[in-house]
């Protein structure tokens, strides 16, 4: 027991002395990785700009037209699968937004709605 | 715990690194009675990977990007408003239940007092003591 406490104390002091160096190392290591992430995010995750609105309208019209005329039956399975994945991704964005809006990951946390006391 | 690793000279342009790990576990009380010893030997190879193999960023269609952000904002709005409506409903339920709880607490206190009084009277009778009431 005493040895375990001593070991824990040793670990804590080592962490305290090497902590800043560790944090510095992590920061230096993550800089290039953040740079690559930003390189891709700038192009792929960019929000749509107002100049692209007519393009968006055209795409939506094409989608509605394809659904109405039955062109969707001529899609290959691969294209249909990719479209399904895209639809799922957009749906997941909605759920992520809901998590952010309600402020909790699982369920809505209403104070007083859960009763943990024992009832006799 | 013992960690030992040593590097084997370059073979075909790759370098192999051997790790030998010896682990000795003693009991948590610090004595070394019947320690368990394990030895592992494994090796890793490393090959030079150039960062240029990553593909160029792909231009996503604006409709998809619009859909993503629209869904995100809609979700945030939906979550926030639903939280507000559920909290309001819960307030009404809480008021109703508090009233019921208060009435029940009074009733329970009366019942308990009556029962203890009956028990005390019977005990007094058994012991032959005159009851205080």
PDB file of C-alpha atoms in Angstrom:
ATOM      1  CA  UNK A   1       0.000   0.000   0.000  1.00  0.00           C
ATOM      2  CA  UNK A   2       2.750   2.443   0.942  1.00  0.00           C
ATOM      3  CA  UNK A   3       4.698   1.493  -2.178  1.00  0.00           C
ATOM      4  CA  UNK A   4       1.649   2.128  -4.358  1.00  0.00           C
ATOM      5  CA  UNK A   5       1.127   5.547  -2.780  1.00  0.00           C
ATOM      6  CA  UNK A   6       4.802   6.392  -3.253  1.00  0.00           C
ATOM      7  CA  UNK A   7       4.638   5.297  -6.886  1.00  0.00           C
ATOM      8  CA  UNK A   8       1.535   7.425  -7.488  1.00  0.00           C
ATOM      9  CA  UNK A   9       3.238  10.401  -5.869  1.00  0.00           C
ATOM     10  CA  UNK A  10       6.290   9.854  -8.065  1.00  0.00           C
ATOM     11  CA  UNK A  11       4.133   9.726 -11.169  1.00  0.00           C
ATOM     12  CA  UNK A  12       2.374  12.954 -10.166  1.00  0.00           C
ATOM     13  CA  UNK A  13       5.621  14.848  -9.651  1.00  0.00           C
ATOM     14  CA  UNK A  14       6.994  13.544 -12.957  1.00  0.00           C
ATOM     15  CA  UNK A  15       3.812  14.680 -14.692  1.00  0.00           C
ATOM     16  CA  UNK A  16       4.096  18.083 -13.058  1.00  0.00           C
ATOM     17  CA  UNK A  17       7.710  18.489 -14.125  1.00  0.00           C
ATOM     18  CA  UNK A  18       7.310  17.080 -17.641  1.00  0.00           C
ATOM     19  CA  UNK A  19       3.740  18.316 -18.163  1.00  0.00           C
ATOM     20  CA  UNK A  20       4.505  21.584 -19.954  1.00  0.00           C
ATOM     21  CA  UNK A  21       7.050  19.831 -22.183  1.00  0.00           C
ATOM     22  CA  UNK A  22       4.458  17.170 -23.016  1.00  0.00           C
ATOM     23  CA  UNK A  23       1.854  19.795 -23.886  1.00  0.00           C
ATOM     24  CA  UNK A  24       4.395  21.613 -26.028  1.00  0.00           C
ATOM     25  CA  UNK A  25       5.203  18.346 -27.804  1.00  0.00           C
ATOM     26  CA  UNK A  26       1.536  17.648 -28.459  1.00  0.00           C
ATOM     27  CA  UNK A  27       1.020  21.162 -29.855  1.00  0.00           C
ATOM     28  CA  UNK A  28       4.045  20.885 -32.140  1.00  0.00           C
ATOM     29  CA  UNK A  29       2.967  17.442 -33.323  1.00  0.00           C
ATOM     30  CA  UNK A  30      -0.570  18.510 -34.115  1.00  0.00           C
ATOM     31  CA  UNK A  31       0.314  21.612 -36.156  1.00  0.00           C
ATOM     32  CA  UNK A  32       0.972  19.818 -39.476  1.00  0.00           C
ATOM     33  CA  UNK A  33      -2.031  17.559 -38.941  1.00  0.00           C
ATOM     34  CA  UNK A  34      -4.259  20.581 -38.353  1.00  0.00           C
ATOM     35  CA  UNK A  35      -2.779  22.146 -41.477  1.00  0.00           C
ATOM     36  CA  UNK A  36      -3.791  19.153 -43.626  1.00  0.00           C
ATOM     37  CA  UNK A  37      -7.230  19.099 -42.001  1.00  0.00           C
ATOM     38  CA  UNK A  38      -7.692  22.786 -42.797  1.00  0.00           C
ATOM     39  CA  UNK A  39      -6.518  22.235 -46.374  1.00  0.00           C
ATOM     40  CA  UNK A  40      -9.356  19.765 -46.934  1.00  0.00           C
ATOM     41  CA  UNK A  41     -11.943  21.539 -44.809  1.00  0.00           C
ATOM     42  CA  UNK A  42     -11.475  24.811 -46.732  1.00  0.00           C
ATOM     43  CA  UNK A  43     -12.748  23.105 -49.897  1.00  0.00           C
ATOM     44  CA  UNK A  44     -15.022  20.309 -48.737  1.00  0.00           C
ATOM     45  CA  UNK A  45     -16.724  21.726 -45.631  1.00  0.00           C
ATOM     46  CA  UNK A  46     -17.123  25.287 -46.913  1.00  0.00           C
ATOM     47  CA  UNK A  47     -20.638  26.675 -46.375  1.00  0.00           C
ATOM     48  CA  UNK A  48     -22.382  27.555 -49.666  1.00  0.00           C
ATOM     49  CA  UNK A  49     -21.878  31.162 -50.741  1.00  0.00           C
ATOM     50  CA  UNK A  50     -24.697  33.364 -52.122  1.00  0.00           C
ATOM     51  CA  UNK A  51     -23.171  33.161 -55.623  1.00  0.00           C
ATOM     52  CA  UNK A  52     -23.961  29.445 -55.700  1.00  0.00           C
ATOM     53  CA  UNK A  53     -27.674  29.839 -54.962  1.00  0.00           C
ATOM     54  CA  UNK A  54     -28.855  29.412 -58.604  1.00  0.00           C
ATOM     55  CA  UNK A  55     -26.767  26.215 -58.778  1.00  0.00           C
ATOM     56  CA  UNK A  56     -28.438  24.915 -55.624  1.00  0.00           C
ATOM     57  CA  UNK A  57     -31.886  25.744 -56.977  1.00  0.00           C
ATOM     58  CA  UNK A  58     -31.094  23.931 -60.224  1.00  0.00           C
ATOM     59  CA  UNK A  59     -29.919  20.830 -58.347  1.00  0.00           C
ATOM     60  CA  UNK A  60     -33.051  20.744 -56.203  1.00  0.00           C
ATOM     61  CA  UNK A  61     -35.249  21.134 -59.284  1.00  0.00           C
ATOM     62  CA  UNK A  62     -33.386  18.271 -60.974  1.00  0.00           C
ATOM     63  CA  UNK A  63     -33.934  16.141 -57.899  1.00  0.00           C
ATOM     64  CA  UNK A  64     -37.670  16.827 -57.826  1.00  0.00           C
ATOM     65  CA  UNK A  65     -37.921  16.213 -61.580  1.00  0.00           C
ATOM     66  CA  UNK A  66     -36.066  12.920 -61.326  1.00  0.00           C
ATOM     67  CA  UNK A  67     -38.345  11.813 -58.494  1.00  0.00           C
ATOM     68  CA  UNK A  68     -41.488  12.798 -60.418  1.00  0.00           C
ATOM     69  CA  UNK A  69     -40.689  11.452 -63.891  1.00  0.00           C
ATOM     70  CA  UNK A  70     -39.340   8.121 -62.667  1.00  0.00           C
ATOM     71  CA  UNK A  71     -35.728   8.753 -63.752  1.00  0.00           C
ATOM     72  CA  UNK A  72     -34.640   7.427 -60.394  1.00  0.00           C
ATOM     73  CA  UNK A  73     -35.449   3.928 -61.605  1.00  0.00           C
ATOM     74  CA  UNK A  74     -32.645   4.189 -64.174  1.00  0.00           C
ATOM     75  CA  UNK A  75     -29.955   4.769 -61.557  1.00  0.00           C
ATOM     76  CA  UNK A  76     -27.272   2.150 -61.180  1.00  0.00           C
ATOM     77  CA  UNK A  77     -27.064   0.395 -57.819  1.00  0.00           C
ATOM     78  CA  UNK A  78     -23.733   2.073 -57.098  1.00  0.00           C
ATOM     79  CA  UNK A  79     -25.189   5.537 -57.702  1.00  0.00           C
ATOM     80  CA  UNK A  80     -28.241   4.733 -55.601  1.00  0.00           C
ATOM     81  CA  UNK A  81     -25.983   3.526 -52.761  1.00  0.00           C
ATOM     82  CA  UNK A  82     -23.903   6.722 -52.923  1.00  0.00           C
ATOM     83  CA  UNK A  83     -27.065   8.840 -52.886  1.00  0.00           C
ATOM     84  CA  UNK A  84     -28.275   6.897 -49.849  1.00  0.00           C
ATOM     85  CA  UNK A  85     -25.009   7.590 -48.049  1.00  0.00           C
ATOM     86  CA  UNK A  86     -25.268  11.290 -48.863  1.00  0.00           C
ATOM     87  CA  UNK A  87     -28.833  11.346 -47.540  1.00  0.00           C
ATOM     88  CA  UNK A  88     -27.747   9.583 -44.363  1.00  0.00           C
ATOM     89  CA  UNK A  89     -24.944  12.099 -43.882  1.00  0.00           C
ATOM     90  CA  UNK A  90     -27.393  14.999 -44.119  1.00  0.00           C
ATOM     91  CA  UNK A  91     -29.745  13.274 -41.668  1.00  0.00           C
ATOM     92  CA  UNK A  92     -26.876  12.762 -39.218  1.00  0.00           C
ATOM     93  CA  UNK A  93     -26.066  16.480 -39.491  1.00  0.00           C
ATOM     94  CA  UNK A  94     -29.626  17.152 -38.306  1.00  0.00           C
ATOM     95  CA  UNK A  95     -29.125  14.898 -35.277  1.00  0.00           C
ATOM     96  CA  UNK A  96     -25.788  16.536 -34.472  1.00  0.00           C
ATOM     97  CA  UNK A  97     -27.565  19.893 -34.600  1.00  0.00           C
ATOM     98  CA  UNK A  98     -30.266  18.565 -32.261  1.00  0.00           C
ATOM     99  CA  UNK A  99     -27.598  17.414 -29.789  1.00  0.00           C
ATOM    100  CA  UNK A 100     -26.033  20.882 -29.869  1.00  0.00           C
ATOM    101  CA  UNK A 101     -29.404  22.592 -29.471  1.00  0.00           C
ATOM    102  CA  UNK A 102     -30.607  20.551 -26.537  1.00  0.00           C
ATOM    103  CA  UNK A 103     -27.234  20.676 -24.803  1.00  0.00           C
ATOM    104  CA  UNK A 104     -27.001  16.992 -23.953  1.00  0.00           C
ATOM    105  CA  UNK A 105     -25.854  13.960 -25.905  1.00  0.00           C
ATOM    106  CA  UNK A 106     -28.465  11.419 -24.845  1.00  0.00           C
ATOM    107  CA  UNK A 107     -31.922  12.736 -24.095  1.00  0.00           C
ATOM    108  CA  UNK A 108     -33.232  16.044 -22.893  1.00  0.00           C
ATOM    109  CA  UNK A 109     -32.155  16.934 -19.345  1.00  0.00           C
ATOM    110  CA  UNK A 110     -35.233  18.486 -17.707  1.00  0.00           C
ATOM    111  CA  UNK A 111     -34.617  19.350 -14.039  1.00  0.00           C
ATOM    112  CA  UNK A 112     -37.110  17.531 -11.848  1.00  0.00           C
ATOM    113  CA  UNK A 113     -38.264  15.075 -14.481  1.00  0.00           C
ATOM    114  CA  UNK A 114     -36.276  12.204 -12.976  1.00  0.00           C
ATOM    115  CA  UNK A 115     -36.996  11.004  -9.439  1.00  0.00           C
ATOM    116  CA  UNK A 116     -34.133   9.125  -7.830  1.00  0.00           C
ATOM    117  CA  UNK A 117     -35.499   9.103  -4.279  1.00  0.00           C
ATOM    118  CA  UNK A 118     -36.710   5.914  -2.643  1.00  0.00           C
ATOM    119  CA  UNK A 119     -40.463   5.642  -2.248  1.00  0.00           C
ATOM    120  CA  UNK A 120     -41.932   3.645   0.570  1.00  0.00           C
TER     121      UNK A 120
ATOM    122  CA  UNK B   1       9.015  -3.666 -15.556  1.00  0.00           C
ATOM    123  CA  UNK B   2      11.752  -4.092 -18.124  1.00  0.00           C
ATOM    124  CA  UNK B   3      11.600  -2.708 -21.611  1.00  0.00           C
ATOM    125  CA  UNK B   4      14.342  -3.517 -24.080  1.00  0.00           C
ATOM    126  CA  UNK B   5      14.347  -2.713 -27.742  1.00  0.00           C
ATOM    127  CA  UNK B   6      17.079  -2.859 -30.302  1.00  0.00           C
ATOM    128  CA  UNK B   7      17.227  -2.209 -34.009  1.00  0.00           C
ATOM    129  CA  UNK B   8      18.333  -4.670 -36.653  1.00  0.00           C
ATOM    130  CA  UNK B   9      20.405  -3.244 -39.481  1.00  0.00           C
ATOM    131  CA  UNK B  10      18.632  -2.193 -42.646  1.00  0.00           C
ATOM    132  CA  UNK B  11      17.217  -5.070 -44.629  1.00  0.00           C
ATOM    133  CA  UNK B  12      16.062  -4.268 -48.153  1.00  0.00           C
ATOM    134  CA  UNK B  13      15.693  -0.631 -47.270  1.00  0.00           C
ATOM    135  CA  UNK B  14      13.315  -1.281 -44.406  1.00  0.00           C
ATOM    136  CA  UNK B  15      14.374  -1.267 -40.824  1.00  0.00           C
ATOM    137  CA  UNK B  16      13.084  -3.810 -38.413  1.00  0.00           C
ATOM    138  CA  UNK B  17      12.783  -2.873 -34.802  1.00  0.00           C
ATOM    139  CA  UNK B  18      12.569  -5.632 -32.279  1.00  0.00           C
ATOM    140  CA  UNK B  19      10.936  -5.104 -28.950  1.00  0.00           C
ATOM    141  CA  UNK B  20      11.413  -7.407 -26.056  1.00  0.00           C
ATOM    142  CA  UNK B  21       9.275  -6.700 -23.093  1.00  0.00           C
ATOM    143  CA  UNK B  22       9.660  -8.437 -19.817  1.00  0.00           C
ATOM    144  CA  UNK B  23       6.936  -7.943 -17.307  1.00  0.00           C
ATOM    145  CA  UNK B  24       7.186  -9.002 -13.739  1.00  0.00           C
ATOM    146  CA  UNK B  25       4.092  -8.653 -11.634  1.00  0.00           C
ATOM    147  CA  UNK B  26       4.289  -8.846  -7.898  1.00  0.00           C
ATOM    148  CA  UNK B  27       1.372  -8.756  -5.563  1.00  0.00           C
ATOM    149  CA  UNK B  28       0.055  -5.353  -4.555  1.00  0.00           C
ATOM    150  CA  UNK B  29       1.388  -5.784  -1.034  1.00  0.00           C
ATOM    151  CA  UNK B  30       4.923  -5.353  -2.256  1.00  0.00           C
ATOM    152  CA  UNK B  31       6.285  -8.804  -1.531  1.00  0.00           C
ATOM    153  CA  UNK B  32       7.753 -10.843  -4.342  1.00  0.00           C
ATOM    154  CA  UNK B  33       6.208 -14.146  -3.468  1.00  0.00           C
ATOM    155  CA  UNK B  34       5.358 -16.083  -6.603  1.00  0.00           C
ATOM    156  CA  UNK B  35       5.821 -13.284  -9.102  1.00  0.00           C
ATOM    157  CA  UNK B  36       4.422 -13.719 -12.601  1.00  0.00           C
ATOM    158  CA  UNK B  37       6.813 -13.119 -15.438  1.00  0.00           C
ATOM    159  CA  UNK B  38       5.910 -12.656 -19.070  1.00  0.00           C
ATOM    160  CA  UNK B  39       8.181 -12.100 -21.987  1.00  0.00           C
ATOM    161  CA  UNK B  40       7.028 -10.795 -25.327  1.00  0.00           C
ATOM    162  CA  UNK B  41       9.035 -10.486 -28.472  1.00  0.00           C
ATOM    163  CA  UNK B  42       7.570  -8.677 -31.432  1.00  0.00           C
ATOM    164  CA  UNK B  43       8.933  -6.656 -34.251  1.00  0.00           C
ATOM    165  CA  UNK B  44       7.655  -3.804 -36.353  1.00  0.00           C
ATOM    166  CA  UNK B  45       8.717  -2.586 -39.732  1.00  0.00           C
ATOM    167  CA  UNK B  46       8.527   0.934 -40.971  1.00  0.00           C
ATOM    168  CA  UNK B  47       8.274   1.930 -44.593  1.00  0.00           C
ATOM    169  CA  UNK B  48       8.706   5.461 -45.811  1.00  0.00           C
ATOM    170  CA  UNK B  49       5.332   6.890 -46.799  1.00  0.00           C
ATOM    171  CA  UNK B  50       5.287  10.130 -48.737  1.00  0.00           C
ATOM    172  CA  UNK B  51       2.583  12.633 -47.920  1.00  0.00           C
ATOM    173  CA  UNK B  52       2.047  13.274 -51.628  1.00  0.00           C
ATOM    174  CA  UNK B  53      -0.019  10.087 -51.841  1.00  0.00           C
ATOM    175  CA  UNK B  54      -2.994  11.902 -50.276  1.00  0.00           C
ATOM    176  CA  UNK B  55      -5.568  12.915 -52.880  1.00  0.00           C
ATOM    177  CA  UNK B  56      -6.420  16.514 -53.654  1.00  0.00           C
ATOM    178  CA  UNK B  57      -9.442  18.012 -51.870  1.00  0.00           C
ATOM    179  CA  UNK B  58     -12.652  17.220 -53.711  1.00  0.00           C
ATOM    180  CA  UNK B  59     -15.117  19.940 -54.656  1.00  0.00           C
ATOM    181  CA  UNK B  60     -18.434  19.021 -53.061  1.00  0.00           C
ATOM    182  CA  UNK B  61     -21.557  20.162 -54.895  1.00  0.00           C
ATOM    183  CA  UNK B  62     -23.089  23.285 -53.326  1.00  0.00           C
ATOM    184  CA  UNK B  63     -26.469  21.591 -52.952  1.00  0.00           C
ATOM    185  CA  UNK B  64     -24.988  18.950 -50.651  1.00  0.00           C
ATOM    186  CA  UNK B  65     -23.124  21.564 -48.628  1.00  0.00           C
ATOM    187  CA  UNK B  66     -26.296  23.621 -48.368  1.00  0.00           C
ATOM    188  CA  UNK B  67     -28.207  20.521 -47.266  1.00  0.00           C
ATOM    189  CA  UNK B  68     -25.635  19.748 -44.548  1.00  0.00           C
ATOM    190  CA  UNK B  69     -25.614  23.202 -43.034  1.00  0.00           C
ATOM    191  CA  UNK B  70     -29.376  23.587 -43.358  1.00  0.00           C
ATOM    192  CA  UNK B  71     -29.861  20.294 -41.535  1.00  0.00           C
ATOM    193  CA  UNK B  72     -27.395  21.342 -38.826  1.00  0.00           C
ATOM    194  CA  UNK B  73     -29.130  24.657 -38.191  1.00  0.00           C
ATOM    195  CA  UNK B  74     -32.593  23.085 -38.342  1.00  0.00           C
ATOM    196  CA  UNK B  75     -31.498  20.483 -35.837  1.00  0.00           C
ATOM    197  CA  UNK B  76     -30.123  23.082 -33.437  1.00  0.00           C
ATOM    198  CA  UNK B  77     -33.363  25.064 -33.633  1.00  0.00           C
ATOM    199  CA  UNK B  78     -35.467  21.933 -33.195  1.00  0.00           C
ATOM    200  CA  UNK B  79     -33.485  20.737 -30.176  1.00  0.00           C
ATOM    201  CA  UNK B  80     -33.616  24.107 -28.477  1.00  0.00           C
ATOM    202  CA  UNK B  81     -37.370  24.630 -28.975  1.00  0.00           C
ATOM    203  CA  UNK B  82     -38.198  21.070 -27.930  1.00  0.00           C
ATOM    204  CA  UNK B  83     -36.181  21.507 -24.746  1.00  0.00           C
ATOM    205  CA  UNK B  84     -38.184  24.658 -23.947  1.00  0.00           C
ATOM    206  CA  UNK B  85     -41.540  22.997 -24.571  1.00  0.00           C
ATOM    207  CA  UNK B  86     -40.664  19.905 -22.509  1.00  0.00           C
ATOM    208  CA  UNK B  87     -39.448  22.050 -19.614  1.00  0.00           C
ATOM    209  CA  UNK B  88     -42.724  24.001 -19.640  1.00  0.00           C
ATOM    210  CA  UNK B  89     -44.776  20.785 -19.635  1.00  0.00           C
ATOM    211  CA  UNK B  90     -42.689  19.425 -16.780  1.00  0.00           C
ATOM    212  CA  UNK B  91     -43.357  22.531 -14.681  1.00  0.00           C
ATOM    213  CA  UNK B  92     -47.120  21.921 -14.854  1.00  0.00           C
ATOM    214  CA  UNK B  93     -46.702  18.233 -13.980  1.00  0.00           C
ATOM    215  CA  UNK B  94     -44.411  19.092 -11.060  1.00  0.00           C
ATOM    216  CA  UNK B  95     -46.947  21.524  -9.542  1.00  0.00           C
ATOM    217  CA  UNK B  96     -49.703  18.912  -9.759  1.00  0.00           C
ATOM    218  CA  UNK B  97     -47.534  16.197  -8.231  1.00  0.00           C
ATOM    219  CA  UNK B  98     -46.264  18.452  -5.456  1.00  0.00           C
ATOM    220  CA  UNK B  99     -49.828  19.024  -4.282  1.00  0.00           C
ATOM    221  CA  UNK B 100     -50.511  15.280  -4.229  1.00  0.00           C
ATOM    222  CA  UNK B 101     -47.215  14.624  -2.402  1.00  0.00           C
ATOM    223  CA  UNK B 102     -47.994  17.209   0.270  1.00  0.00           C
ATOM    224  CA  UNK B 103     -51.455  15.737   0.950  1.00  0.00           C
ATOM    225  CA  UNK B 104     -49.997  12.222   1.099  1.00  0.00           C
ATOM    226  CA  UNK B 105     -47.253  13.291   3.509  1.00  0.00           C
ATOM    227  CA  UNK B 106     -49.836  14.726   5.925  1.00  0.00           C
ATOM    228  CA  UNK B 107     -51.932  11.548   5.697  1.00  0.00           C
ATOM    229  CA  UNK B 108     -48.909   9.319   6.310  1.00  0.00           C
ATOM    230  CA  UNK B 109     -47.828  11.354   9.338  1.00  0.00           C
ATOM    231  CA  UNK B 110     -51.315  11.040  10.862  1.00  0.00           C
ATOM    232  CA  UNK B 111     -51.406   7.281  10.265  1.00  0.00           C
ATOM    233  CA  UNK B 112     -47.977   6.813  11.816  1.00  0.00           C
ATOM    234  CA  UNK B 113     -48.886   8.847  14.882  1.00  0.00           C
ATOM    235  CA  UNK B 114     -52.115   6.874  15.358  1.00  0.00           C
ATOM    236  CA  UNK B 115     -50.375   3.494  15.016  1.00  0.00           C
ATOM    237  CA  UNK B 116     -47.596   4.341  17.454  1.00  0.00           C
ATOM    238  CA  UNK B 117     -50.170   5.568  19.941  1.00  0.00           C
ATOM    239  CA  UNK B 118     -52.101   2.277  19.729  1.00  0.00           C
ATOM    240  CA  UNK B 119     -48.874   0.282  20.164  1.00  0.00           C
ATOM    241  CA  UNK B 120     -47.756   2.335  23.159  1.00  0.00           C
ATOM    242  CA  UNK B 121     -51.143   1.909  24.851  1.00  0.00           C
ATOM    243  CA  UNK B 122     -51.061  -1.884  24.427  1.00  0.00           C
ATOM    244  CA  UNK B 123     -47.427  -2.024  25.659  1.00  0.00           C
ATOM    245  CA  UNK B 124     -48.362   0.010  28.707  1.00  0.00           C
ATOM    246  CA  UNK B 125     -51.220  -2.374  29.392  1.00  0.00           C
ATOM    247  CA  UNK B 126     -48.868  -5.390  29.165  1.00  0.00           C
ATOM    248  CA  UNK B 127     -46.254  -3.804  31.413  1.00  0.00           C
ATOM    249  CA  UNK B 128     -48.859  -2.793  33.957  1.00  0.00           C
ATOM    250  CA  UNK B 129     -48.005   0.900  33.725  1.00  0.00           C
ATOM    251  CA  UNK B 130     -50.690   3.544  33.627  1.00  0.00           C
ATOM    252  CA  UNK B 131     -50.632   5.226  30.196  1.00  0.00           C
ATOM    253  CA  UNK B 132     -49.602   8.864  30.183  1.00  0.00           C
ATOM    254  CA  UNK B 133     -52.605  10.086  28.126  1.00  0.00           C
TER     255      UNK B 133
END
